[in-house]
Short mmCIF file of C-alpha atoms and ligand atoms in Angstrom, two decimals:
data_model
loop_
_atom_site.label_atom_id
_atom_site.label_comp_id
_atom_site.label_asym_id
_atom_site.label_seq_id
_atom_site.Cartn_x
_atom_site.Cartn_y
_atom_site.Cartn_z
CA MET A 1 29.10 -30.11 -152.49
CA SER A 2 31.72 -31.42 -155.02
CA PHE A 3 34.03 -34.27 -153.89
CA THR A 4 36.88 -35.27 -156.12
CA VAL A 5 38.93 -38.44 -156.30
CA ALA A 6 42.23 -37.78 -157.89
CA LYS A 7 44.32 -40.61 -159.40
CA PHE A 8 47.94 -40.24 -160.12
CA GLY A 9 49.59 -42.82 -162.39
CA GLY A 10 53.23 -44.29 -162.25
CA THR A 11 55.03 -41.58 -164.23
CA SER A 12 53.13 -38.94 -162.25
CA VAL A 13 54.66 -40.24 -158.96
CA ALA A 14 57.89 -41.54 -160.38
CA ASP A 15 60.22 -39.24 -158.41
CA TYR A 16 60.23 -36.34 -156.02
CA PRO A 17 59.76 -33.56 -158.55
CA SER A 18 56.93 -35.38 -160.18
CA MET A 19 55.26 -35.92 -156.76
CA LEU A 20 55.77 -32.24 -155.99
CA ARG A 21 53.70 -31.40 -159.22
CA CYS A 22 50.91 -33.70 -158.12
CA ALA A 23 50.93 -32.12 -154.63
CA GLN A 24 50.43 -28.74 -156.33
CA ILE A 25 47.34 -30.18 -158.23
CA VAL A 26 45.91 -31.38 -154.81
CA GLN A 27 46.72 -28.06 -153.12
CA ASN A 28 45.04 -26.13 -155.85
CA ASN A 29 41.78 -28.02 -155.54
CA PRO A 30 40.25 -28.31 -152.07
CA SER A 31 37.55 -30.70 -153.39
CA ILE A 32 40.10 -33.37 -153.70
CA ARG A 33 39.78 -35.45 -150.60
CA LEU A 34 40.86 -38.90 -151.66
CA VAL A 35 44.04 -39.49 -153.74
CA VAL A 36 44.73 -42.89 -155.42
CA VAL A 37 48.31 -43.52 -156.41
CA SER A 38 50.06 -46.11 -158.64
CA ALA A 39 53.38 -47.50 -157.76
CA CYS A 40 56.38 -45.29 -158.73
CA ALA A 41 57.21 -45.91 -162.47
CA GLY A 42 59.11 -49.13 -162.99
CA VAL A 43 58.34 -50.62 -159.65
CA THR A 44 55.44 -52.95 -160.61
CA ASN A 45 57.47 -54.20 -163.57
CA ARG A 46 60.35 -55.14 -161.19
CA LEU A 47 58.07 -56.74 -158.69
CA ALA A 48 56.47 -58.82 -161.53
CA GLU A 49 59.91 -60.02 -162.52
CA ILE A 50 60.72 -60.97 -158.89
CA ALA A 51 57.42 -62.94 -158.86
CA ASP A 52 58.38 -64.71 -162.09
CA LYS A 53 61.57 -65.82 -160.42
CA GLN A 54 59.63 -66.81 -157.28
CA GLY A 55 61.77 -64.26 -155.23
CA LYS A 56 65.00 -66.25 -155.82
CA GLN A 57 68.13 -64.40 -156.79
CA THR A 58 66.32 -61.04 -157.01
CA GLU A 59 68.36 -58.95 -154.75
CA SER A 60 69.48 -56.51 -157.46
CA LEU A 61 65.79 -55.98 -158.52
CA ARG A 62 64.79 -55.31 -154.93
CA ASN A 63 67.60 -52.96 -154.55
CA GLU A 64 66.64 -51.03 -157.64
CA ILE A 65 63.10 -50.71 -156.13
CA TYR A 66 64.58 -49.48 -152.70
CA THR A 67 66.76 -46.91 -154.60
CA ILE A 68 63.63 -45.39 -156.32
CA HIS A 69 61.84 -45.08 -152.91
CA ALA A 70 64.96 -43.86 -151.09
CA SER A 71 65.64 -41.12 -153.62
CA ILE A 72 62.22 -39.63 -152.87
CA GLN A 73 62.45 -40.16 -149.06
CA GLN A 74 65.82 -38.35 -148.97
CA LYS A 75 64.25 -35.21 -150.46
CA LEU A 76 61.78 -34.96 -147.62
CA LYS A 77 63.10 -32.80 -144.65
CA SER A 78 61.33 -34.39 -141.77
CA SER A 79 61.75 -38.11 -142.87
CA GLY A 80 62.23 -39.78 -139.49
CA ALA A 81 58.98 -41.57 -139.11
CA LEU A 82 58.68 -41.97 -142.89
CA GLU A 83 62.06 -43.66 -142.91
CA LEU A 84 60.82 -46.15 -140.27
CA SER A 85 57.62 -47.02 -142.08
CA LEU A 86 59.29 -47.33 -145.45
CA SER A 87 62.04 -49.63 -143.99
CA GLN A 88 59.33 -51.70 -142.33
CA LEU A 89 57.69 -52.18 -145.71
CA HIS A 90 60.97 -52.97 -147.35
CA ASP A 91 61.71 -55.60 -144.58
CA GLU A 92 58.22 -57.12 -145.12
CA LEU A 93 59.07 -57.40 -148.89
CA GLU A 94 62.34 -59.15 -148.01
CA SER A 95 60.65 -61.75 -145.77
CA HIS A 96 57.90 -62.15 -148.40
CA CYS A 97 60.38 -63.28 -150.92
CA GLN A 98 61.95 -65.77 -148.37
CA LYS A 99 58.55 -67.39 -147.75
CA ALA A 100 57.67 -70.87 -148.93
CA ILE A 101 55.11 -70.36 -151.79
CA ALA A 102 51.90 -72.44 -151.18
CA ASN A 103 49.74 -70.54 -153.75
CA TRP A 104 51.89 -68.64 -156.20
CA ALA A 105 49.14 -66.35 -157.60
CA ALA A 106 48.14 -65.22 -154.05
CA TRP A 107 51.81 -64.75 -153.11
CA ARG A 108 52.41 -62.74 -156.28
CA ASP A 109 49.53 -60.38 -155.60
CA GLU A 110 50.77 -59.73 -152.03
CA LEU A 111 54.26 -59.01 -153.58
CA LEU A 112 52.86 -56.65 -156.17
CA SER A 113 51.05 -54.64 -153.53
CA PHE A 114 54.35 -53.33 -152.14
CA GLY A 115 54.76 -50.85 -155.06
CA GLU A 116 51.47 -48.86 -154.21
CA ARG A 117 51.86 -49.35 -150.52
CA CYS A 118 55.25 -47.63 -150.61
CA SER A 119 54.29 -44.89 -153.09
CA SER A 120 51.17 -43.93 -151.12
CA LEU A 121 53.18 -43.57 -147.96
CA LEU A 122 55.69 -41.38 -149.82
CA PHE A 123 53.12 -39.26 -151.51
CA SER A 124 51.21 -38.66 -148.29
CA CYS A 125 54.52 -37.33 -146.70
CA VAL A 126 55.05 -35.07 -149.62
CA LEU A 127 51.56 -33.61 -149.15
CA ASN A 128 52.30 -33.21 -145.37
CA GLU A 129 55.42 -31.45 -146.20
CA GLN A 130 53.53 -29.07 -148.53
CA GLY A 131 51.46 -27.95 -145.53
CA LEU A 132 48.43 -30.23 -146.17
CA LEU A 133 46.99 -32.47 -143.55
CA SER A 134 47.32 -36.00 -145.03
CA ASP A 135 47.34 -39.57 -144.09
CA THR A 136 47.12 -43.00 -145.78
CA LEU A 137 44.10 -45.41 -146.08
CA ASP A 138 44.76 -49.08 -146.78
CA ALA A 139 42.92 -49.79 -150.04
CA ARG A 140 42.50 -53.43 -148.98
CA GLN A 141 40.09 -52.39 -146.27
CA LEU A 142 37.97 -50.46 -148.90
CA LEU A 143 38.12 -52.30 -152.22
CA LYS A 144 36.64 -55.83 -151.81
CA THR A 145 37.07 -58.40 -154.61
CA ASN A 146 36.77 -62.08 -155.37
CA SER A 147 39.74 -64.32 -154.99
CA ALA A 148 40.79 -64.40 -158.74
CA PHE A 149 44.36 -63.38 -157.94
CA GLY A 150 46.06 -61.30 -160.77
CA ARG A 151 42.73 -60.20 -162.24
CA ALA A 152 40.31 -59.92 -159.30
CA GLN A 153 36.69 -58.85 -159.90
CA PRO A 154 35.59 -56.15 -157.59
CA ASP A 155 32.50 -56.63 -155.37
CA GLU A 156 30.83 -53.23 -155.87
CA VAL A 157 28.27 -53.61 -153.16
CA SER A 158 30.77 -54.77 -150.48
CA THR A 159 33.25 -51.98 -151.59
CA LYS A 160 30.58 -49.41 -151.07
CA SER A 161 29.65 -50.48 -147.66
CA HIS A 162 33.33 -50.54 -146.59
CA CYS A 163 33.76 -47.10 -148.08
CA LEU A 164 30.69 -45.68 -146.30
CA GLU A 165 32.00 -47.08 -143.03
CA GLN A 166 35.08 -44.92 -143.53
CA LYS A 167 33.23 -41.97 -145.02
CA GLN A 168 33.52 -39.78 -141.85
CA LYS A 169 37.21 -39.72 -142.17
CA LEU A 170 36.87 -38.10 -145.57
CA ASP A 171 34.91 -35.22 -144.10
CA SER A 172 37.58 -34.34 -141.61
CA GLY A 173 39.71 -31.95 -143.68
CA CYS A 174 42.50 -34.43 -144.18
CA VAL A 175 43.57 -35.52 -147.71
CA TRP A 176 43.66 -39.35 -147.72
CA VAL A 177 46.04 -41.20 -149.96
CA THR A 178 45.30 -44.77 -150.84
CA GLN A 179 46.64 -47.40 -153.21
CA GLY A 180 45.45 -48.10 -156.72
CA PHE A 181 45.47 -51.59 -158.26
CA ILE A 182 45.03 -53.55 -154.88
CA GLY A 183 42.17 -54.87 -152.88
CA SER A 184 41.38 -57.81 -150.64
CA ASP A 185 39.08 -60.83 -150.78
CA ASP A 186 36.70 -61.95 -148.03
CA LYS A 187 39.53 -63.72 -146.35
CA THR A 188 41.50 -60.47 -146.29
CA GLN A 189 44.07 -61.79 -148.71
CA THR A 190 45.56 -59.16 -150.97
CA THR A 191 44.38 -59.21 -154.61
CA THR A 192 45.16 -57.11 -157.62
CA LEU A 193 42.86 -55.88 -160.47
CA GLY A 194 45.29 -56.51 -163.36
CA ARG A 195 48.01 -54.44 -164.82
CA GLY A 196 47.04 -50.77 -165.16
CA GLY A 197 44.20 -51.33 -162.66
CA SER A 198 44.73 -48.15 -160.66
CA ASP A 199 42.34 -46.20 -162.91
CA TYR A 200 39.76 -48.95 -162.16
CA SER A 201 40.48 -48.69 -158.41
CA ALA A 202 39.97 -44.91 -158.53
CA ALA A 203 36.65 -45.19 -160.35
CA LEU A 204 35.45 -47.94 -157.80
CA LEU A 205 36.41 -45.85 -154.93
CA ALA A 206 34.86 -42.75 -156.41
CA ALA A 207 31.65 -44.58 -156.63
CA GLY A 208 32.09 -46.22 -153.22
CA PHE A 209 32.47 -42.74 -151.64
CA ASN A 210 29.75 -41.12 -153.78
CA ALA A 211 32.29 -38.61 -155.24
CA THR A 212 31.08 -36.16 -157.90
CA ASP A 213 34.21 -36.06 -159.88
CA LEU A 214 37.05 -38.44 -160.90
CA GLN A 215 40.34 -36.98 -162.23
CA ILE A 216 42.82 -39.25 -163.77
CA TRP A 217 46.25 -37.50 -163.90
CA THR A 218 48.87 -39.10 -166.29
CA ASP A 219 51.63 -38.24 -168.54
CA VAL A 220 49.56 -36.83 -171.47
CA ALA A 221 47.11 -33.92 -171.55
CA GLY A 222 44.00 -36.03 -172.06
CA ILE A 223 42.80 -38.53 -174.59
CA TYR A 224 44.19 -38.08 -178.04
CA THR A 225 42.99 -38.90 -181.48
CA THR A 226 45.45 -41.78 -181.19
CA ASP A 227 48.29 -42.85 -179.08
CA PRO A 228 50.73 -39.83 -179.38
CA ARG A 229 53.69 -42.11 -178.98
CA ILE A 230 52.73 -43.78 -182.15
CA CYS A 231 51.65 -40.79 -184.12
CA SER A 232 53.26 -37.37 -183.67
CA SER A 233 50.18 -35.53 -185.23
CA ALA A 234 47.70 -36.97 -182.74
CA ARG A 235 45.63 -34.24 -181.17
CA ALA A 236 44.10 -33.98 -177.61
CA ILE A 237 40.35 -34.35 -177.49
CA ALA A 238 38.57 -31.72 -175.31
CA GLU A 239 35.43 -33.89 -174.55
CA MET A 240 34.02 -37.11 -175.49
CA SER A 241 31.09 -39.38 -174.40
CA PHE A 242 31.37 -42.23 -172.00
CA SER A 243 30.71 -44.78 -174.75
CA GLU A 244 33.46 -43.45 -177.02
CA ALA A 245 35.91 -43.33 -174.11
CA ALA A 246 34.89 -46.86 -173.06
CA GLU A 247 35.26 -48.24 -176.69
CA LEU A 248 38.74 -46.55 -176.95
CA ALA A 249 39.82 -48.06 -173.69
CA THR A 250 38.57 -51.51 -174.69
CA PHE A 251 40.26 -51.29 -178.04
CA GLY A 252 43.67 -50.77 -176.68
CA ALA A 253 44.20 -47.06 -175.72
CA LYS A 254 46.32 -47.72 -172.65
CA ILE A 255 45.42 -44.24 -171.16
CA LEU A 256 42.44 -45.73 -169.38
CA HIS A 257 41.95 -49.21 -167.94
CA PRO A 258 38.97 -50.71 -169.96
CA SER A 259 36.76 -51.30 -166.94
CA SER A 260 37.31 -47.98 -165.35
CA LEU A 261 34.49 -46.06 -166.88
CA ALA A 262 31.65 -48.45 -165.85
CA PRO A 263 31.53 -47.37 -162.17
CA ALA A 264 31.59 -43.71 -163.27
CA ILE A 265 28.76 -44.22 -165.76
CA LYS A 266 26.64 -45.95 -163.30
CA ASN A 267 27.09 -43.38 -160.57
CA SER A 268 27.05 -40.28 -162.89
CA ILE A 269 30.55 -39.25 -161.90
CA ARG A 270 32.27 -36.58 -164.08
CA VAL A 271 35.58 -37.77 -165.43
CA PHE A 272 38.55 -35.63 -166.41
CA ILE A 273 41.88 -36.81 -167.74
CA GLY A 274 44.87 -34.50 -167.75
CA SER A 275 48.70 -34.35 -167.47
CA SER A 276 50.26 -34.05 -164.05
CA GLN A 277 53.28 -32.71 -165.78
CA ASN A 278 51.33 -29.81 -167.30
CA ALA A 279 48.09 -29.40 -165.51
CA ALA A 280 47.44 -25.89 -167.17
CA ALA A 281 47.40 -27.68 -170.58
CA GLY A 282 43.82 -28.88 -169.89
CA GLY A 283 42.66 -32.31 -170.87
CA THR A 284 39.64 -34.50 -171.78
CA TYR A 285 36.27 -34.24 -170.05
CA ILE A 286 34.11 -37.37 -170.32
CA SER A 287 30.37 -37.03 -169.91
CA ALA A 288 27.11 -38.48 -170.90
CA ASN A 289 26.27 -35.62 -173.28
CA PRO A 290 29.30 -34.07 -174.98
CA THR A 291 28.48 -31.08 -177.28
CA THR A 292 30.06 -32.79 -180.34
CA ARG A 293 29.58 -36.33 -181.59
CA PRO A 294 31.84 -36.62 -184.69
CA ASP A 295 31.52 -39.68 -186.95
CA VAL A 296 35.17 -40.62 -186.21
CA ARG A 297 36.74 -39.66 -182.96
CA ALA A 298 40.03 -41.63 -182.67
CA VAL A 299 41.84 -44.75 -183.78
CA ALA A 300 43.52 -47.30 -181.36
CA LEU A 301 45.84 -50.25 -181.49
CA ARG A 302 45.67 -53.38 -179.42
CA ARG A 303 48.68 -55.63 -179.74
CA ASN A 304 49.15 -59.29 -179.05
CA GLN A 305 45.86 -60.64 -180.38
CA THR A 306 45.29 -64.30 -180.98
CA LEU A 307 43.06 -65.37 -183.85
CA VAL A 308 41.28 -68.72 -183.43
CA THR A 309 39.52 -70.15 -186.50
CA VAL A 310 37.37 -73.20 -186.16
CA HIS A 311 36.16 -75.12 -189.23
CA SER A 312 33.55 -77.79 -189.32
CA LEU A 313 31.55 -79.18 -192.19
CA SER A 314 28.88 -80.16 -189.75
CA MET A 315 28.13 -76.52 -189.41
CA LEU A 316 26.60 -76.56 -192.91
CA HIS A 317 22.82 -75.84 -192.49
CA ALA A 318 23.13 -77.02 -188.87
CA SER A 319 21.89 -75.25 -185.73
CA GLY A 320 23.38 -75.11 -182.22
CA PHE A 321 27.00 -75.10 -183.48
CA LEU A 322 27.79 -71.53 -182.18
CA ALA A 323 26.13 -72.48 -178.85
CA ARG A 324 28.29 -75.54 -178.40
CA LEU A 325 31.48 -73.62 -179.25
CA PHE A 326 30.67 -70.74 -176.91
CA GLU A 327 29.55 -72.98 -174.09
CA ILE A 328 33.10 -74.63 -174.04
CA LEU A 329 34.74 -71.33 -174.14
CA ALA A 330 32.60 -69.96 -171.33
CA ARG A 331 33.32 -73.02 -169.21
CA TYR A 332 37.08 -72.49 -169.42
CA ASN A 333 36.64 -68.69 -168.76
CA VAL A 334 37.96 -67.69 -172.28
CA SER A 335 37.00 -64.17 -173.06
CA VAL A 336 36.21 -63.48 -176.77
CA ASP A 337 36.40 -60.11 -178.40
CA LEU A 338 35.55 -60.21 -182.06
CA VAL A 339 33.56 -62.86 -183.87
CA THR A 340 32.98 -63.37 -187.65
CA THR A 341 31.29 -66.35 -189.24
CA SER A 342 31.07 -68.06 -192.59
CA GLU A 343 29.03 -71.09 -193.70
CA VAL A 344 31.64 -73.65 -192.33
CA SER A 345 33.93 -71.65 -190.09
CA ILE A 346 33.88 -69.19 -187.33
CA ALA A 347 36.86 -66.81 -186.49
CA LEU A 348 37.28 -65.17 -183.17
CA THR A 349 39.96 -63.13 -181.39
CA LEU A 350 41.20 -63.64 -177.89
CA ASP A 351 43.01 -60.94 -175.98
CA GLU A 352 45.94 -61.58 -173.41
CA GLY A 353 44.25 -59.20 -171.11
CA GLY A 354 40.78 -60.76 -171.32
CA SER A 355 41.57 -64.37 -170.72
CA ILE A 356 44.88 -64.93 -168.97
CA ALA A 357 44.22 -65.69 -165.31
CA ASN A 358 47.11 -66.65 -163.18
CA GLY A 359 49.46 -67.31 -166.09
CA GLN A 360 47.34 -70.03 -167.79
CA ALA A 361 47.46 -70.23 -171.55
CA LEU A 362 45.00 -68.15 -173.49
CA LEU A 363 43.21 -71.15 -174.75
CA PRO A 364 43.71 -73.88 -172.16
CA ALA A 365 44.82 -77.27 -173.55
CA ALA A 366 41.69 -79.00 -172.30
CA ALA A 367 39.38 -76.49 -174.03
CA LEU A 368 41.37 -77.10 -177.26
CA GLU A 369 41.01 -80.70 -176.85
CA GLU A 370 37.19 -80.45 -176.44
CA LEU A 371 36.94 -78.17 -179.49
CA GLU A 372 38.98 -80.67 -181.62
CA GLN A 373 36.45 -83.33 -180.96
CA PHE A 374 34.03 -81.71 -183.31
CA CYS A 375 35.95 -79.16 -185.40
CA ARG A 376 39.36 -78.28 -186.81
CA VAL A 377 41.00 -75.45 -184.77
CA GLU A 378 43.66 -73.07 -186.21
CA ILE A 379 45.47 -70.62 -183.96
CA GLU A 380 47.40 -67.59 -185.22
CA THR A 381 49.37 -65.23 -182.82
CA GLY A 382 51.21 -62.05 -183.40
CA LEU A 383 48.38 -60.01 -184.58
CA SER A 384 47.26 -56.40 -183.74
CA LEU A 385 43.69 -55.04 -183.58
CA VAL A 386 43.11 -51.75 -185.24
CA ALA A 387 39.97 -49.94 -184.16
CA ILE A 388 38.24 -46.79 -185.57
CA ILE A 389 36.03 -45.26 -182.80
CA GLY A 390 33.30 -42.74 -183.42
CA ASN A 391 29.64 -42.27 -183.58
CA GLY A 392 28.70 -42.90 -187.22
CA ILE A 393 31.05 -45.55 -188.33
CA GLY A 394 29.48 -47.34 -191.28
CA ARG A 395 26.95 -44.56 -191.88
CA ASP A 396 29.49 -42.41 -193.53
CA ALA A 397 30.50 -43.81 -196.90
CA HIS A 398 33.45 -41.57 -197.21
CA ILE A 399 35.07 -42.96 -193.97
CA SER A 400 34.41 -46.50 -195.28
CA GLN A 401 36.01 -45.68 -198.51
CA LEU A 402 39.04 -44.12 -196.86
CA THR A 403 39.33 -47.10 -194.40
CA PHE A 404 39.11 -49.71 -197.13
CA ASN A 405 41.62 -47.83 -199.26
CA THR A 406 44.06 -48.01 -196.35
CA VAL A 407 43.26 -51.60 -195.53
CA ASN A 408 43.97 -52.38 -199.16
CA ASP A 409 47.71 -51.73 -198.64
CA TYR A 410 48.00 -54.38 -195.82
CA ALA A 411 47.21 -57.96 -195.28
CA VAL A 412 44.07 -57.98 -193.21
CA ARG A 413 43.13 -61.18 -191.38
CA LEU A 414 39.56 -60.11 -190.23
CA ILE A 415 37.08 -57.23 -190.26
CA CYS A 416 34.33 -56.55 -187.82
CA GLN A 417 31.75 -53.94 -188.31
CA GLY A 418 28.01 -53.51 -187.77
CA ALA A 419 27.39 -54.59 -184.15
CA SER A 420 27.72 -50.99 -183.05
CA GLU A 421 28.05 -47.67 -184.89
CA HIS A 422 30.82 -46.82 -182.50
CA ASN A 423 33.66 -49.02 -183.98
CA LEU A 424 35.10 -50.75 -187.00
CA CYS A 425 37.93 -53.13 -186.18
CA PHE A 426 40.32 -55.22 -188.22
CA LEU A 427 43.32 -57.45 -187.51
CA VAL A 428 46.77 -56.99 -189.10
CA GLU A 429 50.23 -58.38 -188.41
CA ASP A 430 51.71 -56.95 -185.23
CA SER A 431 54.75 -55.61 -187.26
CA GLU A 432 52.43 -53.54 -189.40
CA GLY A 433 50.02 -52.26 -186.66
CA GLU A 434 51.75 -48.83 -185.95
CA ASN A 435 52.07 -48.06 -189.70
CA VAL A 436 48.31 -48.80 -190.27
CA ILE A 437 47.44 -46.46 -187.32
CA ARG A 438 49.64 -43.67 -188.78
CA THR A 439 48.23 -44.07 -192.22
CA LEU A 440 44.57 -44.21 -191.07
CA HIS A 441 45.15 -41.29 -188.71
CA ASP A 442 46.56 -39.23 -191.51
CA ARG A 443 43.72 -40.10 -193.89
CA ILE A 444 40.65 -39.81 -191.58
CA LEU A 445 41.62 -37.64 -188.63
CA SER A 446 44.04 -35.07 -189.82
P1 ADP B 501 49.63 -43.99 -166.03
O1 ADP B 501 50.83 -44.59 -165.57
O2 ADP B 501 49.44 -42.57 -165.73
O3 ADP B 501 48.38 -44.94 -165.78
P2 ADP B 501 49.62 -45.04 -168.74
O4 ADP B 501 51.08 -45.31 -169.27
O5 ADP B 501 49.00 -46.28 -168.36
O6 ADP B 501 49.77 -43.93 -167.65
O7 ADP B 501 48.79 -44.36 -169.88
C1 ADP B 501 49.24 -43.14 -170.55
C2 ADP B 501 49.81 -43.54 -171.93
O8 ADP B 501 48.65 -44.03 -172.68
C3 ADP B 501 50.36 -42.36 -172.69
O9 ADP B 501 51.66 -42.04 -172.35
C4 ADP B 501 50.03 -42.80 -174.19
O10 ADP B 501 51.29 -43.33 -174.73
C5 ADP B 501 49.06 -43.93 -174.04
N1 ADP B 501 47.95 -43.84 -174.98
C6 ADP B 501 47.46 -44.79 -175.76
N2 ADP B 501 46.45 -44.39 -176.40
C7 ADP B 501 46.25 -43.02 -176.12
C8 ADP B 501 45.28 -42.00 -176.57
N3 ADP B 501 44.39 -42.35 -177.39
N4 ADP B 501 45.46 -40.81 -176.01
C9 ADP B 501 46.43 -40.60 -175.05
N5 ADP B 501 47.26 -41.43 -174.69
C10 ADP B 501 47.27 -42.68 -175.08
N1 LIG B 502 51.13 -50.31 -160.68
C1 LIG B 502 50.24 -51.16 -161.48
C2 LIG B 502 50.78 -51.40 -162.83
O1 LIG B 502 51.91 -50.95 -163.20
C3 LIG B 502 48.81 -50.54 -161.58
C4 LIG B 502 48.80 -49.21 -162.42
O2 LIG B 502 49.76 -48.48 -162.44
O3 LIG B 502 47.67 -48.86 -162.74
O4 LIG B 502 50.13 -52.12 -163.59
MG1 MG B 503 47.64 -46.68 -166.67
#
């Protein structure tokens, strides 16, 4: 029997009309038994601002959040019980902002959780009003993580056993609505999976409940050949493989959280991405065996890259240098994306998303100090990573030629190709990133 988990992103649940469109999708598909929602659009950003200000003098931000929620609540006819639950959550948020902060990162995650807790409550009421039996489930009792606040790592085994304990509920004919993005650690403290983490939550919960299908409903009708906001000629892709989609997500396509496909791949869950604003427009099916595997599928842009170049003459004909460098980076939990080497230097890129935990610098000062004991370190910021994703990159001389012709027109800081036939990446100035994407898209995908 098919069992679908449906995830609705922030713009999909931004306001009452948007929530109604999502409710229609749920109504039309009885296999949807678990719904995962993001916070209403704009709410998490405001909560993050409140966190930066440690809750002080943030009344206007809090009021803006209450207004977003109240505008949905007011559209619901039987809103008495909802009004009470929502105002309890808002009161809790008020007192959380007044609390003395012992551990800012833990306090921040608890604060960020209010967005999803409010939107899930509201969406469940919308479903009820549309005649569906619906209730909420607290994701913190399902999705278990470590205590790395702000970027918690899920514990898939523990999550699965918590999900299976509640599995009976899902067989009861009720549509359960839960929160994306949030979980809890072994001390039941609230954690978050990192920005955009609701896709990941939905995939983890789909795996936890042994779902057959995962639907990600967003504001575009599937995965496009590039971000349609950057390039108006981008086209929706009807189907693609897990590895192509994972590469795209990793290399910056915001449409999917980079980790979200791993649980789906491991558990053979079919994935569909579509637009909640226009469900009839279709979308992208992601599977292990798509019928087509073109040489080039898409191009992606990842902004805010940092390039670290280390130089050392002692590298010349020496062994063990790379091991020493990476041992230091690993000890400081620095995540490296691209690497290129020459005889006396190594260049690597660091991504904000990969390494920043709890607001620490990308390359912690202590790590830099250790590196400087045996090499000269140069750090450049303000760069963008351009990635060409496909199945035969490097095999097709024509594509290489078109790519290098494009690259010729720009100052390229680093090129990486060869580790996999699925991608070719290079770094350009942030200010040129979008132009490079448009030019490349025109030349190799139009
Ligand atoms: P949600 O709030 O539903 O999670 P996101 O804003 O996180 O939505 O992701 C959807 C956005 O991803 C789109 O509006 C689009 O601008 C962007 N995007 C980036 N790359 C792609 C791509 N290759 N295909 C489609 N959308 C993309
Ligand atoms: N609400 C969270 C965010 O804005 C998680 C998500 O939407 O995926 O980052
Ligand atoms: Mg998203």
